[in-house]
PDB file of C-alpha atoms in Angstrom:
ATOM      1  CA  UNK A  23       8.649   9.089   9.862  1.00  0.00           C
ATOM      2  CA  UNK A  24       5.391   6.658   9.210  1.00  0.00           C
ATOM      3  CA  UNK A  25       5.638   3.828  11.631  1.00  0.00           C
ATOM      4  CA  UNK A  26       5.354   0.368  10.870  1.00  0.00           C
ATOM      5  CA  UNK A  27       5.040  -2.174  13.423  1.00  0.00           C
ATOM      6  CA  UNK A  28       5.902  -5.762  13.798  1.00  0.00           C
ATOM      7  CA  UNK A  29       5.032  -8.256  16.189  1.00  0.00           C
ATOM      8  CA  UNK A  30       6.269 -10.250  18.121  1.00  0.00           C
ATOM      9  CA  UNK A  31       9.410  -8.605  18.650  1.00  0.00           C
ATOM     10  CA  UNK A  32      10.682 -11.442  19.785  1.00  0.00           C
ATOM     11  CA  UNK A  33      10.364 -15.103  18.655  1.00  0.00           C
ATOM     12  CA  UNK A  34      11.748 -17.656  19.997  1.00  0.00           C
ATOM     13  CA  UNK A  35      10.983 -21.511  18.741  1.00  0.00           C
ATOM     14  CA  UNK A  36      12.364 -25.288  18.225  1.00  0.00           C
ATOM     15  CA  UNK A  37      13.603 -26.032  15.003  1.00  0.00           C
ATOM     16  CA  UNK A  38      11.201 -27.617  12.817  1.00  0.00           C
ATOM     17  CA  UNK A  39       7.994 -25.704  13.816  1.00  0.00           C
ATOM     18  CA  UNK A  40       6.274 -23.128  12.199  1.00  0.00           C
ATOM     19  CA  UNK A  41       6.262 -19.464  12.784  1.00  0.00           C
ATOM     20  CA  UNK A  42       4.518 -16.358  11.797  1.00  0.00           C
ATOM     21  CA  UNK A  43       5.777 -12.818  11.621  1.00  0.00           C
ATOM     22  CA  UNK A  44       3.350  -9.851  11.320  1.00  0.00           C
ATOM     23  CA  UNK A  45       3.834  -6.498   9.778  1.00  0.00           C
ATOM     24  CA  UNK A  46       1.267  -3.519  10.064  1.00  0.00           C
ATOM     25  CA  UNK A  47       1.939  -1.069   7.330  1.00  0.00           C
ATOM     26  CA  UNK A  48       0.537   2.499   7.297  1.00  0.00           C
ATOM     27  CA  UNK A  49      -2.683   2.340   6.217  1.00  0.00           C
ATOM     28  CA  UNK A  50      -3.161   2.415   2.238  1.00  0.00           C
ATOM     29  CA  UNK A  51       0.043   1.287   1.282  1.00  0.00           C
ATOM     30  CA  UNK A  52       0.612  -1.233  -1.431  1.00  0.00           C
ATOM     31  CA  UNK A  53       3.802  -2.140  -1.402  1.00  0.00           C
ATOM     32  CA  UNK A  54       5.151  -4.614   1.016  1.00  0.00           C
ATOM     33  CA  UNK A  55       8.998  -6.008   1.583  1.00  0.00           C
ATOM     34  CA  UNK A  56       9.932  -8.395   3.558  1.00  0.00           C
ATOM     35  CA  UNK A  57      14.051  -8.306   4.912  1.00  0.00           C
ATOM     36  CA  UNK A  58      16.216 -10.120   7.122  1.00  0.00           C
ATOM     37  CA  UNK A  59      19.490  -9.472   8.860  1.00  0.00           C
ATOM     38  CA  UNK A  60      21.841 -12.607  10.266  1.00  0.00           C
ATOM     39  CA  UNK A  61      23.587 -10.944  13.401  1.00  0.00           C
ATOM     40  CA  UNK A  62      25.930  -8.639  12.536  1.00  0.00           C
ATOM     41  CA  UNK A  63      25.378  -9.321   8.218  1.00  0.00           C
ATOM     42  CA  UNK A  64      24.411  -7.167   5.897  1.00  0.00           C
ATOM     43  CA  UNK A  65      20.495  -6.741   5.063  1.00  0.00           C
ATOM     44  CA  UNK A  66      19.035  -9.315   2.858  1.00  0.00           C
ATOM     45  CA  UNK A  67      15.944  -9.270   0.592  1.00  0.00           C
ATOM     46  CA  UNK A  68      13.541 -12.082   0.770  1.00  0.00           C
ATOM     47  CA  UNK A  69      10.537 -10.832  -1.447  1.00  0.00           C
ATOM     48  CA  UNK A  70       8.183  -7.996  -2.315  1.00  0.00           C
ATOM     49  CA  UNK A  71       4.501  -7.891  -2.463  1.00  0.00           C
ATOM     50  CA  UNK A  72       2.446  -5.631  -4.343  1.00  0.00           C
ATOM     51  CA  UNK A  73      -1.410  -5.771  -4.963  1.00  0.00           C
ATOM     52  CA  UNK A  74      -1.716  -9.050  -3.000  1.00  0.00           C
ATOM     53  CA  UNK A  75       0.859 -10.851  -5.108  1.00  0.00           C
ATOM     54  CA  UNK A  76       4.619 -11.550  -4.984  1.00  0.00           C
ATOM     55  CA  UNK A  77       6.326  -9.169  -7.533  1.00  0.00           C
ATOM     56  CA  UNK A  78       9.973 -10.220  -6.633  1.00  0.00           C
ATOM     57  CA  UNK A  79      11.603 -12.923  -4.058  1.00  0.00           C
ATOM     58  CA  UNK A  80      15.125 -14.016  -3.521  1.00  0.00           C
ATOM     59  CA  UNK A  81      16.862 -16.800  -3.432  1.00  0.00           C
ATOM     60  CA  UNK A  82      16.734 -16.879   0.371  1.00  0.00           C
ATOM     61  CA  UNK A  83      12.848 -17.177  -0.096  1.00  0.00           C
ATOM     62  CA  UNK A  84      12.466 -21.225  -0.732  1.00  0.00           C
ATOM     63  CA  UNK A  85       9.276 -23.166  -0.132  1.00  0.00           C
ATOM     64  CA  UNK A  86       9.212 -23.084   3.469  1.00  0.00           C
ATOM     65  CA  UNK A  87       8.208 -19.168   3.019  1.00  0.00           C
ATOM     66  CA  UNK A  88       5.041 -17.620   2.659  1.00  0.00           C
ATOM     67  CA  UNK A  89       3.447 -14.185   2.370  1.00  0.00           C
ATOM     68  CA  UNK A  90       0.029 -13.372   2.522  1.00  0.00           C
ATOM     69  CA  UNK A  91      -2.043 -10.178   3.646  1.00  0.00           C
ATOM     70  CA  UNK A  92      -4.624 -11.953   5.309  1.00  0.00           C
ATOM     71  CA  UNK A  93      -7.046  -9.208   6.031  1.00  0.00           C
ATOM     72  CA  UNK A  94      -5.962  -6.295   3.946  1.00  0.00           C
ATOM     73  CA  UNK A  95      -4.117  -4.628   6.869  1.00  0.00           C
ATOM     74  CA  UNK A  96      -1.715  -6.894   8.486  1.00  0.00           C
ATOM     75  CA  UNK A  97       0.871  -8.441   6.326  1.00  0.00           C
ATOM     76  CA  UNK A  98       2.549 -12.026   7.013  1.00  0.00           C
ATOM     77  CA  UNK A  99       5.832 -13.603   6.417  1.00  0.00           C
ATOM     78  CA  UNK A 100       5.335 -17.769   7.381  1.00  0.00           C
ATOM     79  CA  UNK A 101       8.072 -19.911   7.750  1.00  0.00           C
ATOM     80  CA  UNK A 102       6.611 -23.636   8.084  1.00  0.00           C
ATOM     81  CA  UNK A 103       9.369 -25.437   9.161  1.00  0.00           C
ATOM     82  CA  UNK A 104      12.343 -23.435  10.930  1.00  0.00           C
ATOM     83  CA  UNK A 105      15.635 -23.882  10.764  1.00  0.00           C
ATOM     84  CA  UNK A 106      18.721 -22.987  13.061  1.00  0.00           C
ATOM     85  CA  UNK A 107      19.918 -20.269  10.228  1.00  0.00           C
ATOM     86  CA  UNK A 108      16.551 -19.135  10.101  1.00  0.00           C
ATOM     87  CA  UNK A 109      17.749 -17.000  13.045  1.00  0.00           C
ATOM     88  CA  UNK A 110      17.752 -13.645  12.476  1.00  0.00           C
ATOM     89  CA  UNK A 111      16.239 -10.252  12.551  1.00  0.00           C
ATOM     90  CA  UNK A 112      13.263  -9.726  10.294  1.00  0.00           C
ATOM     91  CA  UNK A 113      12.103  -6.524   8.788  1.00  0.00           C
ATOM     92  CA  UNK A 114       9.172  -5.076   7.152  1.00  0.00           C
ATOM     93  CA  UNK A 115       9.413  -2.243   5.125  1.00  0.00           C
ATOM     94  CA  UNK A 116       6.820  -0.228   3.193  1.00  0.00           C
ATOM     95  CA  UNK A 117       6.900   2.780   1.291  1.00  0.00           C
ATOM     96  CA  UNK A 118       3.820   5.606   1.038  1.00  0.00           C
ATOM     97  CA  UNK A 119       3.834   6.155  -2.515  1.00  0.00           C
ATOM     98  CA  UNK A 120       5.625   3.966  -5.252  1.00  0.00           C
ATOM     99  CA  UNK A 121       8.206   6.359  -5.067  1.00  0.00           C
ATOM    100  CA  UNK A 122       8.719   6.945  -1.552  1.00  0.00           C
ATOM    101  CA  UNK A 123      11.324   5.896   0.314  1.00  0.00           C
ATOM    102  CA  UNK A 124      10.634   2.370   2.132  1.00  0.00           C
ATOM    103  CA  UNK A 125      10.413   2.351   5.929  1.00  0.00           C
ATOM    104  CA  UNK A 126      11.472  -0.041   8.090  1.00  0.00           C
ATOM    105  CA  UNK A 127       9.413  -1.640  11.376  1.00  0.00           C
ATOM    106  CA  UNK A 128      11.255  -2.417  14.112  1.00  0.00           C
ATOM    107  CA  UNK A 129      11.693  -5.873  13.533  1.00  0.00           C
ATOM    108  CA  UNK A 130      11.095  -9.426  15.000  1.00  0.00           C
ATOM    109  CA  UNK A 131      13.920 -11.211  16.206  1.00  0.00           C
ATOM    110  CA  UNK A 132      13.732 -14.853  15.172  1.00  0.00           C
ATOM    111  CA  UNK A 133      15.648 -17.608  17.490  1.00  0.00           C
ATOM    112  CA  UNK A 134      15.662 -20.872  16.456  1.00  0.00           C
ATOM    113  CA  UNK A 135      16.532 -23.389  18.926  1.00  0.00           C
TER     114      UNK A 135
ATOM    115  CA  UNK B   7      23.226  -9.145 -10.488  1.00  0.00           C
ATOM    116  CA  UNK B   8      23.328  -5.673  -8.412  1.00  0.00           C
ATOM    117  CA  UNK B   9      26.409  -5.372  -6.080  1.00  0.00           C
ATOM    118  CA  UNK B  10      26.829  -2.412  -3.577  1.00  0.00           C
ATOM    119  CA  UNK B  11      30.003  -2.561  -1.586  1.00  0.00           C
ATOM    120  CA  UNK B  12      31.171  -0.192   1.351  1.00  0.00           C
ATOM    121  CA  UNK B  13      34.293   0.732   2.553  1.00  0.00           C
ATOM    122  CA  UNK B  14      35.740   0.988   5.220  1.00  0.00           C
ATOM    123  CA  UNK B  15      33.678  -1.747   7.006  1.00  0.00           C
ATOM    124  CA  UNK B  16      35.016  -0.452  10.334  1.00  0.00           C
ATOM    125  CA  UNK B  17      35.836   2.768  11.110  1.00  0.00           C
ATOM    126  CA  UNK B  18      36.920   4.169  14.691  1.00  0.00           C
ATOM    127  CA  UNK B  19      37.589   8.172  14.357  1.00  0.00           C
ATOM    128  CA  UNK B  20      38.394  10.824  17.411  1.00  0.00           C
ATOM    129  CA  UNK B  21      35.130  13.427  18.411  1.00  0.00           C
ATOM    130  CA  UNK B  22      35.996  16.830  16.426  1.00  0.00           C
ATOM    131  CA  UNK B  23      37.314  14.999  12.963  1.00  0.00           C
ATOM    132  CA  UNK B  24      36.047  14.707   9.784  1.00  0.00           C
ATOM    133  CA  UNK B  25      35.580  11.028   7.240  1.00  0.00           C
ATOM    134  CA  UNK B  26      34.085   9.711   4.453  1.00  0.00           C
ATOM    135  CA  UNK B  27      32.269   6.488   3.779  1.00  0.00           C
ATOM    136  CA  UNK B  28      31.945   4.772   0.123  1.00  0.00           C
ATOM    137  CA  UNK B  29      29.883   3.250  -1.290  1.00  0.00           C
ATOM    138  CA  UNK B  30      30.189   1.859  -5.074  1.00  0.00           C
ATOM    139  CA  UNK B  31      27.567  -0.175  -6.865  1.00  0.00           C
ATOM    140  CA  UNK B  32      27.822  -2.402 -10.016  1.00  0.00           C
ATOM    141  CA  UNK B  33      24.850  -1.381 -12.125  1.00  0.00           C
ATOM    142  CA  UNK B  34      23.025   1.811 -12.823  1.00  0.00           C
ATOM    143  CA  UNK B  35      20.386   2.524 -10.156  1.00  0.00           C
ATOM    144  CA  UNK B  36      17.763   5.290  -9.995  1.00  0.00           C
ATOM    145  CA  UNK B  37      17.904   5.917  -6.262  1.00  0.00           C
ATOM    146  CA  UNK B  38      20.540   5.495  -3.471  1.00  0.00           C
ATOM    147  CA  UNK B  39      19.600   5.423   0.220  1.00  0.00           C
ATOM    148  CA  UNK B  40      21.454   6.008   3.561  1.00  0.00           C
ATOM    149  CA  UNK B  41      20.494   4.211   6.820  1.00  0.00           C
ATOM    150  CA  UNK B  42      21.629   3.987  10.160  1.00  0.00           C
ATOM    151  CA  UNK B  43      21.346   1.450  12.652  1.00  0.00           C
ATOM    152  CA  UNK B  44      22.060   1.575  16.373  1.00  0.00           C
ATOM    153  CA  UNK B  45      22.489  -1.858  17.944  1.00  0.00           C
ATOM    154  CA  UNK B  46      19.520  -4.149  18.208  1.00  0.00           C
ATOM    155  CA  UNK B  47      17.588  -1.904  16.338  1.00  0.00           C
ATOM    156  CA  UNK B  48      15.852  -1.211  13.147  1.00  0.00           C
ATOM    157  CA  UNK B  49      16.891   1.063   9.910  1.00  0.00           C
ATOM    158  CA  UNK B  50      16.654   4.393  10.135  1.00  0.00           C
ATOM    159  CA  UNK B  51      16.330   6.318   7.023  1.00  0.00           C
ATOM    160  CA  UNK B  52      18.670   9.022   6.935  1.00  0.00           C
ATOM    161  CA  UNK B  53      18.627  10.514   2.967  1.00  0.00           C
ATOM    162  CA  UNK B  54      17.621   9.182  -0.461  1.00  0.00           C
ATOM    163  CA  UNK B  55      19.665  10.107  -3.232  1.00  0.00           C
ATOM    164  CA  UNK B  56      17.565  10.500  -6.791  1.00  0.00           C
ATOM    165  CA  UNK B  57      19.761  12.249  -9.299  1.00  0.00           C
ATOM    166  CA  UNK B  58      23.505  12.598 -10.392  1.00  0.00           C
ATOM    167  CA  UNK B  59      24.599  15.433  -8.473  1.00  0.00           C
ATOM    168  CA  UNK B  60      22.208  15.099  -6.036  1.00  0.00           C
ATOM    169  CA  UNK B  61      23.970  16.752  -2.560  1.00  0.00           C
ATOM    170  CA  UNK B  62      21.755  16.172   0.761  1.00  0.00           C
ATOM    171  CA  UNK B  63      22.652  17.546   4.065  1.00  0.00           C
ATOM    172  CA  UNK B  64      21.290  16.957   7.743  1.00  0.00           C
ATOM    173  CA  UNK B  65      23.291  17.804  10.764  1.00  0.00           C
ATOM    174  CA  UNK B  66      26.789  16.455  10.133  1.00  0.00           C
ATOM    175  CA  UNK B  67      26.469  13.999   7.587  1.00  0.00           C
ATOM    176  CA  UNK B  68      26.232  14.877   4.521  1.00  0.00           C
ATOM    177  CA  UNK B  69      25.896  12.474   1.180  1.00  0.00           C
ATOM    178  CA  UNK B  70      26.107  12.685  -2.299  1.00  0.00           C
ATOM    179  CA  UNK B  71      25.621  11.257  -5.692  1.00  0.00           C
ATOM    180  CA  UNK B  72      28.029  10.768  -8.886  1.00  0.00           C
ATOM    181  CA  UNK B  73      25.827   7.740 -10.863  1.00  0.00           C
ATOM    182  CA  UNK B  74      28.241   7.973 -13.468  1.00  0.00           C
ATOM    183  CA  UNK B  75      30.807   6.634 -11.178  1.00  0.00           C
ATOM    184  CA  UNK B  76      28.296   5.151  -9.219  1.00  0.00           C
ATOM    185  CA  UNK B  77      29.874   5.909  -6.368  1.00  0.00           C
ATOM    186  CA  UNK B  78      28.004   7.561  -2.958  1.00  0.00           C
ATOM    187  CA  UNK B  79      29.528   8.756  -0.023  1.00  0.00           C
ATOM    188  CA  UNK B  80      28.640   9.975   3.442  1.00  0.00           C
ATOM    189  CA  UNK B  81      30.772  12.508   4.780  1.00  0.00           C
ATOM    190  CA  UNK B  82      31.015  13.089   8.209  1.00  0.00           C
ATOM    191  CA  UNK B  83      31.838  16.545   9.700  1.00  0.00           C
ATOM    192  CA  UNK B  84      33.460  17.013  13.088  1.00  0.00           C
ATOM    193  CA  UNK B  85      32.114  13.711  14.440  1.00  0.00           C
ATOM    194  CA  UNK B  86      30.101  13.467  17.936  1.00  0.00           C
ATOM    195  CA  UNK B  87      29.693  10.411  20.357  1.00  0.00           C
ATOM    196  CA  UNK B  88      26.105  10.319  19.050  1.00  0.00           C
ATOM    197  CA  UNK B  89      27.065   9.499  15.785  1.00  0.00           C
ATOM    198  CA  UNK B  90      28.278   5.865  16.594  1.00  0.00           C
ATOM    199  CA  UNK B  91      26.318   3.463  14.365  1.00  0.00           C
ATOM    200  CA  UNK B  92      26.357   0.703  11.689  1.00  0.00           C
ATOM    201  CA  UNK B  93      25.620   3.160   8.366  1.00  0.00           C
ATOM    202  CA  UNK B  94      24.469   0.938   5.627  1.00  0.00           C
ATOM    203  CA  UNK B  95      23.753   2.306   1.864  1.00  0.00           C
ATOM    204  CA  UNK B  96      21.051   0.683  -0.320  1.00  0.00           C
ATOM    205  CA  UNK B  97      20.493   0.709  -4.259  1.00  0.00           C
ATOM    206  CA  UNK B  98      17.066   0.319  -5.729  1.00  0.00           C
ATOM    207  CA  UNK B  99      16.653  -1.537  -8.721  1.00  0.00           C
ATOM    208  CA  UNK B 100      16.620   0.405 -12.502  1.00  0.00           C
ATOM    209  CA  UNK B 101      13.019   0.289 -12.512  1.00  0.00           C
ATOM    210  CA  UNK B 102      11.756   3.632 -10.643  1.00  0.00           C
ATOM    211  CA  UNK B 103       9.383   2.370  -7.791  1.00  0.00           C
ATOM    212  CA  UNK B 104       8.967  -0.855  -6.284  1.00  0.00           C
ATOM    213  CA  UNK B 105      11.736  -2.241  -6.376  1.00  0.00           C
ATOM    214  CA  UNK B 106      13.784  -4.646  -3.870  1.00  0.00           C
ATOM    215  CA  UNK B 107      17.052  -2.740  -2.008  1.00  0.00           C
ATOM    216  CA  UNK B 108      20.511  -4.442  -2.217  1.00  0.00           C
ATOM    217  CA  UNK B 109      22.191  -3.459   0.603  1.00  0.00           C
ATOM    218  CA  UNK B 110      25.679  -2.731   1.326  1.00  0.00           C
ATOM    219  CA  UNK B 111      27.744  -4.446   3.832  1.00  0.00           C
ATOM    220  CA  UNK B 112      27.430  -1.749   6.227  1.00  0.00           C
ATOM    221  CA  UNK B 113      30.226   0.763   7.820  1.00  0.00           C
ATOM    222  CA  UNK B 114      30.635   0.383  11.668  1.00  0.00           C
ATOM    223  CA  UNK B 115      31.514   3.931  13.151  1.00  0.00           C
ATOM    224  CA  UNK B 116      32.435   4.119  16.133  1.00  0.00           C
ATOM    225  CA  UNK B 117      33.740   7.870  17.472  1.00  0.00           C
ATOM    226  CA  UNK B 118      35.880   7.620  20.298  1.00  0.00           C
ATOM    227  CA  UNK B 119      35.728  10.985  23.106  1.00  0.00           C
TER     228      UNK B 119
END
């Protein structure tokens, strides 16, 4: 399968402070989504971007979110001011073609303290 | 609102037998996928479904498609150890391409020697 990495794996941080999560897609895809995963939930969407715009986000994906793709290859999800159920498992995902199937990075774990 | 539910959430089965697990969703959907997840780690992709009908096998799982009943399973054929996994399915929106995944609540299989 393509690979798509994430970093950090890892994250751990105090409630109230800001964190970014990066996503490197295979290179010359457009589409961009951003998932999470509260231990042992189901898999959750929080938004989609598509020619450096937001094309969908959910509910989950209030004000303290962000997205950008900063420098056309790594993709950002920024959460400016954590909060305990921030905690979670984070996943990019990003699919070849616009009709490919979407494929997931490994994920960042997100602890929030 | 799309809703994809699974059942059985939790399934424990013997090495050697066969099971199925559903998965129904509320609204028609052009394309159904299968993941897997092992514990602490990502999605893995395992089919995509496109078409009524559709019938995709790999190893011993097998899955299919009835989108008039819109209903999926994933059959499971004389189970091994390795199999043992959180199997989620996912729907993709009516719109063909880019479009956000609601996932289901996820099947835990665990196959006991």
């Amino acid at each position: 399968e393509p690979e798509v990495t994430q970093t950090p794996s890892h994250q751990v941080t105090q409630m109230g402070q800001e964190v970014i999560l990066r996503c490197v897609p295979i290179s010359n895809h457009l589409y961009f989504y951003w998932y999470r995963q509260i231990l042992g939930q189901k898999v959750e969407f929080l938004v989609s971007f598509y020619n450096n715009e937001i094309s969908e986000k959910s509910e989950i994906f209030d004000d303290q979110f962000s997205v950008e793709r900063p420098d056309g290859s790594n993709f950002t999800l920024k959460i400016r001011s954590t909060k305990l159920e921030d905690s979670a498992m984070y996943f990019c995902a990003s699919p070849r073609t616009v009709t490919d199937t979407q494929y997931f990075g490994p994920g960042t774990r997100l602890t929030v303290l | 609102e799309l809703k994809v539910e699974q059942n059985p959430l939790f399934l424990s089965m013997q090495e050697g037998k066969n099971y199925t697990i559903y998965c129904n969703y509320s609204t028609t959907s052009d394309r159904l996928y299968w993941y897997r997840q092992d514990p602490g780690k990502s999605l893995e992709s395992l089919f995509v479904l496109l078409s009524n009908g559709a019938v995709k096998q790999e190893g011993r799982l097998m899955a299919s498609l009835d989108t008039k009943a819109r209903l999926s399973t994933l059959h499971i054929t004389a189970a091994v150890h390795d199999l043992s996994a959180t199997y989620f399915c996912a729907v993709e929106g009516k719109n063909f391409g880019n479009e956000k995944l609601t996932f289901g609540t996820g099947t835990r299989l665990t196959i006991i020697p």
